[in-house]
Short mmCIF file of C-alpha atoms and ligand atoms in Angstrom, two decimals:
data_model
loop_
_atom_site.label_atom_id
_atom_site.label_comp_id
_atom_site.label_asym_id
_atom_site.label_seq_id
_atom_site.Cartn_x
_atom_site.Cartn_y
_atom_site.Cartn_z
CA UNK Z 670 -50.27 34.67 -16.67
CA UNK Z 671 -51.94 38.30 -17.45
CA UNK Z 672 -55.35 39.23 -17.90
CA UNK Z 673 -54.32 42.79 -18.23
CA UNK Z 674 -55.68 44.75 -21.51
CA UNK Z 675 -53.01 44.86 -24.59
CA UNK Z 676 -55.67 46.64 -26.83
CA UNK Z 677 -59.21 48.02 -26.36
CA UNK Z 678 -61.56 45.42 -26.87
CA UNK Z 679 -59.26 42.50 -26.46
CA UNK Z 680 -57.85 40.73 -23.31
CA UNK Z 681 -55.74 37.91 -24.36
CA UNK Z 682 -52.48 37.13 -26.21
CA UNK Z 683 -52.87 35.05 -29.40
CA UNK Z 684 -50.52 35.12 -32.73
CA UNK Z 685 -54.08 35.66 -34.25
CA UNK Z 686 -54.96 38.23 -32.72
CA UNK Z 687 -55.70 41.83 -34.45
CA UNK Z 688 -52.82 44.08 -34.20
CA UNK Z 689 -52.88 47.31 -33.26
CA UNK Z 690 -51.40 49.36 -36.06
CA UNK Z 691 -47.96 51.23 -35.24
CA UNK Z 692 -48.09 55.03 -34.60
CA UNK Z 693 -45.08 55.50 -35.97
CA UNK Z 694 -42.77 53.03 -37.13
CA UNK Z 695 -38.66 53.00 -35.17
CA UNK Z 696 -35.73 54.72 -37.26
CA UNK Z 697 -34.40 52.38 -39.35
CA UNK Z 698 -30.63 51.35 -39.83
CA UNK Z 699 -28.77 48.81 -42.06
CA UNK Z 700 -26.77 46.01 -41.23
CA UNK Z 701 -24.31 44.28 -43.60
CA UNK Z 702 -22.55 41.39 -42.91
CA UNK Z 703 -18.86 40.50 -44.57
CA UNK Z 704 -18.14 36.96 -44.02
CA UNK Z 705 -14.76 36.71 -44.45
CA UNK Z 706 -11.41 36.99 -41.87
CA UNK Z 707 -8.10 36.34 -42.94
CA UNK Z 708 -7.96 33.41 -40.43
CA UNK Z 709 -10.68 32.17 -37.76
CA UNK Z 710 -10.24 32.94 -34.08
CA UNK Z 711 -10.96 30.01 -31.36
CA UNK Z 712 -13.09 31.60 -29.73
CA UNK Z 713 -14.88 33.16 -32.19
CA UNK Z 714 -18.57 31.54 -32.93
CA UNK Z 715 -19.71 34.33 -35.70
CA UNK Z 716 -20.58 33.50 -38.94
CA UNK Z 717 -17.03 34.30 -40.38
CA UNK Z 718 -14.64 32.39 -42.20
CA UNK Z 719 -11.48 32.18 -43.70
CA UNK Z 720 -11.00 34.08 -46.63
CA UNK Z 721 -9.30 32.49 -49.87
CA UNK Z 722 -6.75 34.58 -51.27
CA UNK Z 723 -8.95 36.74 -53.83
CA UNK Z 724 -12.35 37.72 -52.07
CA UNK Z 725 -15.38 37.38 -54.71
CA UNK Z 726 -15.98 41.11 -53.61
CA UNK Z 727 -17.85 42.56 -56.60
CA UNK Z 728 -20.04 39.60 -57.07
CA UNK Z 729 -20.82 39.75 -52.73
CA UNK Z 730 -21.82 43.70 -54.21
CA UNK Z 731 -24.18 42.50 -56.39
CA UNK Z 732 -25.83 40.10 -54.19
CA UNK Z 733 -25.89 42.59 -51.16
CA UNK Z 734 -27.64 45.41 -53.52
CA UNK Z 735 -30.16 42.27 -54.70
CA UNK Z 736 -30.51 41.14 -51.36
CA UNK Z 737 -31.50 44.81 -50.28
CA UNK Z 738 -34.12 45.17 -53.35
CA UNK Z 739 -36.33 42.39 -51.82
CA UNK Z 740 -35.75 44.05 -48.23
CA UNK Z 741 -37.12 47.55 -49.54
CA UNK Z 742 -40.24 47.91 -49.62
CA UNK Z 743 -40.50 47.09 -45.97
CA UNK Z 744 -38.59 50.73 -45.38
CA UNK Z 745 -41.87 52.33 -45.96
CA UNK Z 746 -40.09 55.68 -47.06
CA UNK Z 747 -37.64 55.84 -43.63
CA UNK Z 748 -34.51 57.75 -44.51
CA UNK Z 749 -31.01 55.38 -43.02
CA UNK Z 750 -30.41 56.46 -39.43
CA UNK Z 751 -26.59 54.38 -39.42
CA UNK Z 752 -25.23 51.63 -41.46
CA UNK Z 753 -23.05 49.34 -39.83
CA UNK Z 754 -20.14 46.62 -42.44
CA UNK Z 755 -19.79 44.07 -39.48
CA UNK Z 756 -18.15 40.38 -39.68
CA UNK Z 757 -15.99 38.81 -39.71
CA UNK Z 758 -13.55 41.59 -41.37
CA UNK Z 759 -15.03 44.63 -43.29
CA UNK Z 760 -11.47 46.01 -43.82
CA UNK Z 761 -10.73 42.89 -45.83
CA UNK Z 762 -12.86 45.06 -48.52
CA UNK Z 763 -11.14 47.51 -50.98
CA UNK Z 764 -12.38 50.92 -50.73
CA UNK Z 765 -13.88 50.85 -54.27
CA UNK Z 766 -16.31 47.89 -53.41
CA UNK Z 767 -17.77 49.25 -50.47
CA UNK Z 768 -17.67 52.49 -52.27
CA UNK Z 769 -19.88 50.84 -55.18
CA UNK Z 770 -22.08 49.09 -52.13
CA UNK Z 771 -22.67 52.75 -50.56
CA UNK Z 772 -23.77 54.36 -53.50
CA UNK Z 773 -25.79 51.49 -54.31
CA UNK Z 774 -27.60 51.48 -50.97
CA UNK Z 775 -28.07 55.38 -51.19
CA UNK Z 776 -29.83 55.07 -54.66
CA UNK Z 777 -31.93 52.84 -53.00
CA UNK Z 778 -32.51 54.24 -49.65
CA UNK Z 779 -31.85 58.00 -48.56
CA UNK Z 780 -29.51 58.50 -45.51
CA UNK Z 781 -30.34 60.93 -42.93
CA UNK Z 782 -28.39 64.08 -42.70
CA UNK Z 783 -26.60 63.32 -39.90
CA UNK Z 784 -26.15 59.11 -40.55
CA UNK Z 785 -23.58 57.17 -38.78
CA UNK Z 786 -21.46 54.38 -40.55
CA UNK Z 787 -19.27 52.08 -39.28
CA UNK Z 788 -16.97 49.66 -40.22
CA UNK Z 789 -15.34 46.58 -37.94
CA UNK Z 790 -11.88 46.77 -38.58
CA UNK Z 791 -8.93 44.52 -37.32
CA UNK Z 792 -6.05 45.71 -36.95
CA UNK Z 793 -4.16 43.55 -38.89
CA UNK Z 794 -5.75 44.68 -42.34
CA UNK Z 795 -4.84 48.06 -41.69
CA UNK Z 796 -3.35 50.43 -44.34
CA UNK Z 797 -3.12 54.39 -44.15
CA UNK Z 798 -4.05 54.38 -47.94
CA UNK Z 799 -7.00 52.34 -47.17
CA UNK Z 800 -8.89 53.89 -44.13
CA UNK Z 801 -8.13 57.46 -45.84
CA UNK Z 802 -10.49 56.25 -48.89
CA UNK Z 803 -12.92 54.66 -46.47
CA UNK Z 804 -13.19 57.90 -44.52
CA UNK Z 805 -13.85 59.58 -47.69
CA UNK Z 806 -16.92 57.12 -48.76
CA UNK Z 807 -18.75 58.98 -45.88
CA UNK Z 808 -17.94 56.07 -43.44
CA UNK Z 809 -17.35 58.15 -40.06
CA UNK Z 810 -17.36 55.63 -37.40
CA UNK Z 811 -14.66 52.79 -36.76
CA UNK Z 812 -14.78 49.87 -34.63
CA UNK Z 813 -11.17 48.37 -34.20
CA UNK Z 814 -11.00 44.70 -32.76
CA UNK Z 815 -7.73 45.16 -29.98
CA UNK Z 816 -8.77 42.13 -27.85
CA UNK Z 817 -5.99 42.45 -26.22
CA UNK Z 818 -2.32 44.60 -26.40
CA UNK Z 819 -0.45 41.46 -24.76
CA UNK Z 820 1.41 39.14 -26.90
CA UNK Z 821 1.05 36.01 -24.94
CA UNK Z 822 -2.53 36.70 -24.99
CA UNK Z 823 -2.91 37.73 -28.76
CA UNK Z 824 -1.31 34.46 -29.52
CA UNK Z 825 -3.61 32.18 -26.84
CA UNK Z 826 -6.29 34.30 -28.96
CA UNK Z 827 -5.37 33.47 -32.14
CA UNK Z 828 -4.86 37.00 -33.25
CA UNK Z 829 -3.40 37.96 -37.07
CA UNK Z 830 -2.10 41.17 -35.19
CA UNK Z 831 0.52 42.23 -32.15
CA UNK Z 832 0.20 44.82 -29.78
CA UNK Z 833 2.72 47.68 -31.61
CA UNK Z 834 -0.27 46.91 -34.45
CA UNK Z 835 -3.22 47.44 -32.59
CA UNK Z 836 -1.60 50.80 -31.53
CA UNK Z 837 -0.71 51.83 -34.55
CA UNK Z 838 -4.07 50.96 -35.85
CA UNK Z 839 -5.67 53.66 -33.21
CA UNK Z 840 -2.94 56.68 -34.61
CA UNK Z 841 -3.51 55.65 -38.22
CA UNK Z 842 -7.67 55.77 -37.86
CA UNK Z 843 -7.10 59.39 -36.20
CA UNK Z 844 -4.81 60.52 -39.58
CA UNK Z 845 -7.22 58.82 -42.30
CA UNK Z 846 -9.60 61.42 -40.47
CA UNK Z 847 -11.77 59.25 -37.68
CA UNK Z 848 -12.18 60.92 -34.57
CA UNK Z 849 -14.79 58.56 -33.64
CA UNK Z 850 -13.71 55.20 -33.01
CA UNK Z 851 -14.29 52.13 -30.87
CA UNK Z 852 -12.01 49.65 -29.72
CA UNK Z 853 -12.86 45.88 -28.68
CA UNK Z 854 -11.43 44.60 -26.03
CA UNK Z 855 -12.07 40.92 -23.98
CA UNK Z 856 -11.26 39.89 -20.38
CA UNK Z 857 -11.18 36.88 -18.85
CA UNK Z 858 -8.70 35.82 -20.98
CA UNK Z 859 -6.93 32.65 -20.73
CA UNK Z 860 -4.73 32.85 -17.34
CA UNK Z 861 -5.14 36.46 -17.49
CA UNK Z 862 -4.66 38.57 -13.57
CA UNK Z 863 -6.17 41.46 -12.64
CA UNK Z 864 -3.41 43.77 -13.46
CA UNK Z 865 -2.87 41.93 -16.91
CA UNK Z 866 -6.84 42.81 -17.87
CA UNK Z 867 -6.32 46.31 -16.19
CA UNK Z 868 -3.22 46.84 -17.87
CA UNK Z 869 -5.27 46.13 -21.35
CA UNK Z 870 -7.65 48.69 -20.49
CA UNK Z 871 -5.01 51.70 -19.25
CA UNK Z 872 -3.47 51.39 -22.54
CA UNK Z 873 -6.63 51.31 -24.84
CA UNK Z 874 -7.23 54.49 -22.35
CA UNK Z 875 -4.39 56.22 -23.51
CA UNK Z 876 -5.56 55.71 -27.12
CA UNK Z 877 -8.42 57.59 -26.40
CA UNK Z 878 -11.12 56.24 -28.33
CA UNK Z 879 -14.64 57.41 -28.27
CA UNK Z 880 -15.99 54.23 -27.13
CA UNK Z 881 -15.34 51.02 -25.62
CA UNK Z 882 -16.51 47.54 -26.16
CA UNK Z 883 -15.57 45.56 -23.27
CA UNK Z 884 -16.67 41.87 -23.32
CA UNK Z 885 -15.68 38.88 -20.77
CA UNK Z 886 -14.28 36.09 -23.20
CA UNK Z 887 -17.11 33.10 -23.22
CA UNK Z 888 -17.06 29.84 -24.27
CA UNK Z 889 -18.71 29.11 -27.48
CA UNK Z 890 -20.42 25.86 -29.21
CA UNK Z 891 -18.88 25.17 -32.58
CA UNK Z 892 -15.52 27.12 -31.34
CA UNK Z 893 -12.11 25.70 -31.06
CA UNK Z 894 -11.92 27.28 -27.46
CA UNK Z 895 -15.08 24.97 -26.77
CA UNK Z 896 -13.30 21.70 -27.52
CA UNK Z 897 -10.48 22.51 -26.23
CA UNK Z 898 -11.09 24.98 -23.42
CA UNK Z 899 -8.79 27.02 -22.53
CA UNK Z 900 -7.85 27.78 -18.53
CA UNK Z 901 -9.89 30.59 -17.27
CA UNK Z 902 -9.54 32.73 -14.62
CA UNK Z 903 -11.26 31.70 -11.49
CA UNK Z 904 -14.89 33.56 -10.68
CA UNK Z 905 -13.45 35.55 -7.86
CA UNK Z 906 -10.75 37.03 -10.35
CA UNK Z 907 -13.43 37.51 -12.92
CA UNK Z 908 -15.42 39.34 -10.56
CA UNK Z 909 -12.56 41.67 -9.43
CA UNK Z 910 -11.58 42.12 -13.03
CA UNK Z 911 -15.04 43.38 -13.64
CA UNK Z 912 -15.59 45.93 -10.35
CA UNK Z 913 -11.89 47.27 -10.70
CA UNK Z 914 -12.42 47.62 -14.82
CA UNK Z 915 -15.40 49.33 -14.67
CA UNK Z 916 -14.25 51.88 -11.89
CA UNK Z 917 -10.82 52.77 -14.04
CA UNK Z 918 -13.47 53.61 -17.58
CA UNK Z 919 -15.82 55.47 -15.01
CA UNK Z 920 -12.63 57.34 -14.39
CA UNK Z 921 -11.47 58.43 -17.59
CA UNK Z 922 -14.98 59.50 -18.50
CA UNK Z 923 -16.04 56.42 -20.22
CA UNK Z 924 -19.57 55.97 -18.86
CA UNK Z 925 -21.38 52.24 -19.22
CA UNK Z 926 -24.03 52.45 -20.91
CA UNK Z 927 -25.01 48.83 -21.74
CA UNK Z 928 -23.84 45.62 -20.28
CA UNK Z 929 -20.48 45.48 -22.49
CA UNK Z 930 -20.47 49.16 -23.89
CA UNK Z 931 -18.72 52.32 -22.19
CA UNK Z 932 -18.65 55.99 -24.04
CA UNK Z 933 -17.27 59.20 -23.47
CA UNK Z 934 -20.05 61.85 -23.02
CA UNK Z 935 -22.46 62.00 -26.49
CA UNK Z 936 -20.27 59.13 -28.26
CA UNK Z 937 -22.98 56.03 -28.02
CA UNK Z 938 -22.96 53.75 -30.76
CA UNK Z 939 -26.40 55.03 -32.64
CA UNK Z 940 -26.43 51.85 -34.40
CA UNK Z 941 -26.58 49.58 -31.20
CA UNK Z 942 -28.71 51.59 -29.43
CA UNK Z 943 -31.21 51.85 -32.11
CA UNK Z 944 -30.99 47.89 -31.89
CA UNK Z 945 -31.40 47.18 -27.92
CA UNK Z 946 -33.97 49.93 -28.14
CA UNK Z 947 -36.10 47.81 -30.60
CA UNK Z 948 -35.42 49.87 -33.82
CA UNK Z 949 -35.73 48.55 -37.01
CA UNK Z 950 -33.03 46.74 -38.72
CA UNK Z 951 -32.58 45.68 -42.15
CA UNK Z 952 -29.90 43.00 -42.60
CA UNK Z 953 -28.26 41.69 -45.98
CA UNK Z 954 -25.13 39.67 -46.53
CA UNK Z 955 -24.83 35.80 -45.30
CA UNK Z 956 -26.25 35.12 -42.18
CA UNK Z 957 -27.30 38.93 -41.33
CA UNK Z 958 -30.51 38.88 -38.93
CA UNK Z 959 -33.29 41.55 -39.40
CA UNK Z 960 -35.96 43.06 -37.76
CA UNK Z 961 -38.80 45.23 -40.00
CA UNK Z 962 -41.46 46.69 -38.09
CA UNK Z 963 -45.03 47.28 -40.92
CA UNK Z 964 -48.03 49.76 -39.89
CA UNK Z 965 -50.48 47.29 -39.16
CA UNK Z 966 -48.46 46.01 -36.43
CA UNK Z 967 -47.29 42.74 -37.88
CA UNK Z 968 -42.97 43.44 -36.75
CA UNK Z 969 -40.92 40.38 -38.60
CA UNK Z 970 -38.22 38.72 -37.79
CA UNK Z 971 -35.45 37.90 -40.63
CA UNK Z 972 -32.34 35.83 -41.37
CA UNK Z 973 -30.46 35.31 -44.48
CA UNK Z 974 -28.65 32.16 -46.09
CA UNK Z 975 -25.46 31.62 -43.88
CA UNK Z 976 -23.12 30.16 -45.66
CA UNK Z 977 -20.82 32.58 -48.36
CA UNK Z 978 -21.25 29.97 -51.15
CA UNK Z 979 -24.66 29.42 -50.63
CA UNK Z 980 -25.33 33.08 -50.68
CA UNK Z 981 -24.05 33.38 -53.32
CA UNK Z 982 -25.32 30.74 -55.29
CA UNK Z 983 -27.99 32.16 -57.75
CA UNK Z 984 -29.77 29.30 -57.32
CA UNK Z 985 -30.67 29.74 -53.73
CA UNK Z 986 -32.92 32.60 -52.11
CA UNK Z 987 -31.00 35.20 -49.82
CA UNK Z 988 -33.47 35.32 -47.38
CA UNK Z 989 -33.21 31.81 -45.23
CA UNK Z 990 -36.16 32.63 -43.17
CA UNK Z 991 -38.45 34.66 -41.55
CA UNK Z 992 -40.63 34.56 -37.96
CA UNK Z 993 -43.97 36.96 -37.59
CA UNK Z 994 -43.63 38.03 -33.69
CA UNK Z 995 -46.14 36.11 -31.77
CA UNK Z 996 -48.01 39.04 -29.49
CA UNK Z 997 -46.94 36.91 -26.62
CA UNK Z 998 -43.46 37.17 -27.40
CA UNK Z 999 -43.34 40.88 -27.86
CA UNK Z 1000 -42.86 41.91 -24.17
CA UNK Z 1001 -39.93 39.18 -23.89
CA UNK Z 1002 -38.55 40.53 -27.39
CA UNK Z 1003 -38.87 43.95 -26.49
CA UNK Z 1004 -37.02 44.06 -22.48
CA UNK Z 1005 -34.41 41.59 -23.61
CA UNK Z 1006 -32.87 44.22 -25.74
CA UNK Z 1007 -33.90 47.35 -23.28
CA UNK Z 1008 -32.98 46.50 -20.31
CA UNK Z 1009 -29.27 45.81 -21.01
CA UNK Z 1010 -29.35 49.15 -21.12
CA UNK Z 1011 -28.34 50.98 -17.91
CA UNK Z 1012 -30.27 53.89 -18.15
CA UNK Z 1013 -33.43 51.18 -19.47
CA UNK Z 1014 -35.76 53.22 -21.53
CA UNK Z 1015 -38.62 55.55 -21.12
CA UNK Z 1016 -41.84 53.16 -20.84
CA UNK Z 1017 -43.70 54.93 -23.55
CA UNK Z 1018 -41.24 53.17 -25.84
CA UNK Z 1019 -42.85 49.99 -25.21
CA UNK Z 1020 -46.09 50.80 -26.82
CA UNK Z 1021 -44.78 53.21 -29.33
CA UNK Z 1022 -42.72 49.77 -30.78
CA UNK Z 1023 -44.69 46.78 -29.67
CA UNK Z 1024 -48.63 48.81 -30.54
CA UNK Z 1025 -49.52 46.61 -27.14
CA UNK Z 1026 -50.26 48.76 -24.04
CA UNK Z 1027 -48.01 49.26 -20.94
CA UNK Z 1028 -50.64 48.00 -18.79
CA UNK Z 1029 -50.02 44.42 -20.15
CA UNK Z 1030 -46.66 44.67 -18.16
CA UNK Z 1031 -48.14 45.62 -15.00
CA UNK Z 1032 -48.29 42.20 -13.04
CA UNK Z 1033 -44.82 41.45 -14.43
CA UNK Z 1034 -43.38 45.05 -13.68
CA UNK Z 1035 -44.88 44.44 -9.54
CA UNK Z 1036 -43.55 41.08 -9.48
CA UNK Z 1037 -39.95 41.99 -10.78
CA UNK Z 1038 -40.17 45.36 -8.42
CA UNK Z 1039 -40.58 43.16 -5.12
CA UNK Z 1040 -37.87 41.05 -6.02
CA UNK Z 1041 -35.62 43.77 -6.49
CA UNK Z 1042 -35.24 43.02 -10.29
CA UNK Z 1043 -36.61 46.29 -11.42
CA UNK Z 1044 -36.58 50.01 -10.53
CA UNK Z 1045 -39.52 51.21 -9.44
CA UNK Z 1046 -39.89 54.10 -11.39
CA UNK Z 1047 -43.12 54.15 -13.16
CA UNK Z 1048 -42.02 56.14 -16.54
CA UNK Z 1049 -39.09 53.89 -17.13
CA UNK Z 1050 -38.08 51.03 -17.80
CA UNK Z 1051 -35.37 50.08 -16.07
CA UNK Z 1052 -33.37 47.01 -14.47
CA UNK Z 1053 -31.57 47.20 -11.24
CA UNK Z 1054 -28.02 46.43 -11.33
CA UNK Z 1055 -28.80 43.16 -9.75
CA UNK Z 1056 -31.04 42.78 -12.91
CA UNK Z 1057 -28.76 43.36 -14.84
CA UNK Z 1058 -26.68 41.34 -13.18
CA UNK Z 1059 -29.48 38.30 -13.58
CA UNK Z 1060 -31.01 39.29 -16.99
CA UNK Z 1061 -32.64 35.78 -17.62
CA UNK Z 1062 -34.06 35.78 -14.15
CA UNK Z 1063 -35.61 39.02 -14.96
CA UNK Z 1064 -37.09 38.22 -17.92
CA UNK Z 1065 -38.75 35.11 -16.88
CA UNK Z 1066 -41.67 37.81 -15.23
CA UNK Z 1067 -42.49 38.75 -18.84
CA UNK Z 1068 -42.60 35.38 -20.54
CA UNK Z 1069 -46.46 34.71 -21.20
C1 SAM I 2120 -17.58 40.08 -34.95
S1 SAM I 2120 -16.22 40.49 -34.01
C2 SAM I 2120 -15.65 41.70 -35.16
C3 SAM I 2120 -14.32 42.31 -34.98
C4 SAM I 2120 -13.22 41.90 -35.94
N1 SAM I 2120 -13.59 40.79 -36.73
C5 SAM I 2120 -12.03 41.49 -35.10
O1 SAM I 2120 -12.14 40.47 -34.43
O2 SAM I 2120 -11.06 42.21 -35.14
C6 SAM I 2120 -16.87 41.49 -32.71
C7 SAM I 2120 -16.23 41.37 -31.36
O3 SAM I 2120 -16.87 40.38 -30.58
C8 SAM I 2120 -16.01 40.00 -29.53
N2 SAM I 2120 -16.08 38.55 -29.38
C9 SAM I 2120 -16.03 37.61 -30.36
N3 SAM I 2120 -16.12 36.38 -29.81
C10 SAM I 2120 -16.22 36.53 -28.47
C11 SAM I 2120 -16.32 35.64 -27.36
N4 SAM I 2120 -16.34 34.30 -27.53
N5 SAM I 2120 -16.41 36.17 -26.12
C12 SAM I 2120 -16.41 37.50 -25.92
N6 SAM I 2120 -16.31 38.40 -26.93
C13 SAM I 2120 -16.20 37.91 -28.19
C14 SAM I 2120 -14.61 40.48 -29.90
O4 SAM I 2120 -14.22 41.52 -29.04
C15 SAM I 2120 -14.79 40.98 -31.32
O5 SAM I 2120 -13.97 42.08 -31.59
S1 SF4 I 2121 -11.30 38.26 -36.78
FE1 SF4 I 2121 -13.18 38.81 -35.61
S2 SF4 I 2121 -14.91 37.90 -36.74
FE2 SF4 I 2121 -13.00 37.03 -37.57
S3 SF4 I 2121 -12.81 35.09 -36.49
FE3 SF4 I 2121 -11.64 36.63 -35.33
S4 SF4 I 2121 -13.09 37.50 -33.80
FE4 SF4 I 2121 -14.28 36.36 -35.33
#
């Protein structure tokens, strides 16, 4: 489709291409991935599963910290800019494991001064005791998973927890010491009104978290929901749900900041926007994805064995598998991520990550501009809100 030049002396995409070497590589952050819930959700299509009664936590340590090893050298000296224990359910982990994991990880890699770490929490695994010693590990950031406050809907959800729980969850995080917190909440939910989804939101509100993750409830493959779908609202509820939600955050000084994610003022999540702003990622623990950026320009894709018990099997490798990014893939790979961001990104991100030039977007860029897809605003990238709205459509311009 474009001509345009990526580098000097080349004009056309090709995974054989030379790269252009990186002029600096992206901060780098840490994912880690706990497999384990005490039950699984319906809806829920992430690699988590039900825990047996004693988690094999010290032998998932040692595997995470081996798993890491083979991931290091490909941190080329970059200090941690955030860690982030997602799942399934971190909190399912004593304090002294993840405590052993930390200090592992820090021998290994240094963490920047100011490094944000969170944990996923739910709120039925919470325990004052607990979260104090987490908070004391250096993990500063929580992200609680509410869904909901309404008992008819916790139960259609499959939730471990009630609504008193989730409540007490938010006054318990503020006493083990986190001031910074998010809380997860879904719409959409089965049967749910306007009022009943606005209702969730006012009281998450009065909570007063630092951020808020506010996703519409989809239907996933592989999912109980999926086989047995529940009854959703209708489109024109959904819709209202989403206007009249997003004017009640806007409100209370929760600004949207990404298609699902709403913070008060200087309370982004570093981790996530490191990730939709096509940072580096390292990611250990069954099933974690990666994404390792090297000088020369080569930036890798990586995913590790899914399943717990293979994972854990010494016999198999951790890493599952790995993809070099085709050069024709990197503008598609790059505005997926940054442009479900609202405020987009400044355009000299694009060749600062990808080592390609901004030119190479032009004809896309004009094409997506007279359609109304894209801002016109020649030092950012940026989506409209109809573009946001239609993200796929959007993207199709930069698909070589
Ligand atoms: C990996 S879960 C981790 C949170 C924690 N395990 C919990 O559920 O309490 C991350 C979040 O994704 C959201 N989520 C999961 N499945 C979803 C679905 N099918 N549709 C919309 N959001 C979903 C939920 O809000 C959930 O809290
Ligand atoms: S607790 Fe969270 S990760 Fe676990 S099954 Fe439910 S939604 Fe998924």
């Amino acid at each position: 489709m474009t001509t345009t030049t990526l580098f000097a002396g080349e004009d056309g995409f090709s995974s054989m291409a030379p790269r252009a070497p990186l002029p600096v590589l992206p901060p780098l952050a840490l994912y880690i991935h706990i497999p384990w819930c005490v039950r699984k959700c319906p809806y829920c299509d992430f690699n988590s599963h039900a825990a047996s009664p004693v988690l094999p936590e010290e032998e998932y340590v040692d595997a995470l910290l081996a798993d890491l090893d083979i991931d290091l050298p490909a941190a080329y000296g970059r200090p941690l800019s955030s860690i982030f224990f997602g799942g399934g359910t971190p909190s399912l982990f004593s304090a002294k494991a993840l405590g052993r994991l930390l200090e592992g990880v820090e021998q290994r890699i240094p963490f920047a001064p100011d490094i944000e770490i969170t944990l996923e929490a739910n709120p039925g695994t919470f325990e004052q005791e607990k979260f104090s010693a987490y908070r004391k590990l250096g993990i500063n950031r929580l992200s609680i998973g509410i869904q909901s406050f309404q008992a008819s809907k916790l139960q259609a959800l499959g939730r471990i927890h009630n609504g008193d729980e989730a409540i007490r969850a938010a006054d318990m995080a503020r006493q083990a010491g986190f001031d910074n917190f998010n809380m997860d909440l879904m719409h959409g939910l089965p049967d749910q009104s306007l009022e009943e989804a606005l209702d969730d939101l006012r009281q998450a509100i009065a909570l007063k978290p630092t951020h808020l993750s506010w996703y519409q409830l989809t239907l996933e493959p592989n999912t109980v929901f999926w086989n047995q779908p529940p009854v959703l609202p209708e489109d024109d509820t959904l819709w209202d749900i989403q206007e009249a939600g997003q004017a009640l955050l806007a409100e209370h000084g929760y600004a949207q900041y990404e298609v699902s994610a709403y913070a008060q003022p200087g309370k982004s999540a570093r981790h996530n926007l490191n990730y939709w702003s096509f940072g580096d990622f390292i990611g250990i623990g069954a099933g974690a994805h990666g994404k390792l950026s090297h000088p020369d320009g080569r930036i890798v894709r990586t995913w590790k064995t899914r399943l717990p018990k293979d994972y854990l099997n010494p016999a198999k490798p951790y890493q599952a598998g790995e993809k070099l990014l085709p050069l024709d893939e990197l503008p598609f790979e790059f505005l997926m991520n940054a442009l479900r961001l609202t405020d987009g990104v400044d355009a000299q991100l694009y060749p600062q990550r990808t080592g390609l030039t901004l030119e190479s977007l032009d004809e896309g860029r004009r094409l997506a501009e007279q359609k109304g897809l894209l801002q016109v605003e020649p030092s950012r990238l940026v989506a409209t809100p109809q573009g946001q709205l239609f993200l796929n459509d959007l993207l199709q311009y930069f698909l070589i």
